[in-house]
Every structure is written in structure tokens, then in C-alpha cells.
Amino acid sequence: MVISGLKRDSANTYLDSLCKGEQPRLRKMLKSRRWLYFPKKPASEE
């Protein structure tokens, strides 16, 4: 949020959009009531 200059809701919407689609760039995990975002591994490494 700080680096991109987005507000909290806009940042969440942007990160959620990166988790969707045919080739998502991020994966989302719920841990301790907080969403964590991680880079998605390429298909060849999974």
C-alpha cells in the first residue's frame, strides 16, 4: 500500500485481481485472520 500509493481497499482489490484468471501471478492464503499473498510458482515447478 505504501509503495504503490493505493488505499487499503484499492490495494486489496488489485491484489485479488492478480490471484484470478487463467494464469494468476499470486496465490492468497488466510493465516491468523489476515490474507497473505505469495508469488505463484510457474507450472513447470509445481
Short mmCIF file of C-alpha atoms in Angstrom, two decimals:
data_model
loop_
_atom_site.label_atom_id
_atom_site.label_comp_id
_atom_site.label_asym_id
_atom_site.label_seq_id
_atom_site.Cartn_x
_atom_site.Cartn_y
_atom_site.Cartn_z
CA MET A 1 0.00 0.00 0.00
CA VAL A 2 2.69 2.45 0.98
CA ILE A 3 4.92 1.94 -2.06
CA SER A 4 2.07 1.90 -4.60
CA GLY A 5 0.21 4.85 -3.07
CA LEU A 6 -3.10 2.93 -3.05
CA LYS A 7 -5.61 2.99 -0.24
CA ARG A 8 -6.32 -0.26 1.64
CA ASP A 9 -9.44 -1.27 -0.31
CA SER A 10 -7.89 -0.42 -3.67
CA ALA A 11 -4.75 -2.38 -2.79
CA ASN A 12 -6.83 -5.41 -1.75
CA THR A 13 -8.83 -5.25 -4.99
CA TYR A 14 -5.64 -5.04 -7.04
CA LEU A 15 -4.01 -7.98 -5.23
CA ASP A 16 -7.19 -10.06 -5.56
CA SER A 17 -7.23 -9.37 -9.31
CA LEU A 18 -3.69 -10.79 -9.55
CA CYS A 19 -4.94 -14.04 -7.96
CA LYS A 20 -7.62 -14.66 -10.63
CA GLY A 21 -7.63 -15.67 -14.26
CA GLU A 22 -6.07 -18.46 -16.31
CA GLN A 23 -2.52 -17.62 -15.24
CA PRO A 24 -2.62 -15.98 -11.79
CA ARG A 25 0.55 -14.21 -10.68
CA LEU A 26 -0.17 -14.53 -6.94
CA ARG A 27 -1.74 -17.02 -4.57
CA LYS A 28 -3.69 -15.99 -1.49
CA MET A 29 -3.62 -17.74 1.91
CA LEU A 30 -5.56 -16.96 5.08
CA LYS A 31 -3.38 -17.08 8.17
CA SER A 32 -4.39 -15.73 11.59
CA ARG A 33 -7.33 -13.73 10.19
CA ARG A 34 -5.02 -11.99 7.70
CA TRP A 35 -4.69 -12.61 3.96
CA LEU A 36 -1.13 -13.24 2.80
CA TYR A 37 -0.13 -13.04 -0.86
CA PHE A 38 2.70 -15.09 -2.37
CA PRO A 39 4.12 -15.29 -5.89
CA LYS A 40 2.71 -18.22 -7.84
CA LYS A 41 5.29 -20.78 -8.95
CA PRO A 42 5.47 -21.46 -12.70
CA ALA A 43 3.64 -24.60 -13.85
CA SER A 44 6.94 -26.37 -14.55
CA GLU A 45 7.96 -26.12 -10.86
CA GLU A 46 4.64 -27.27 -9.32
#
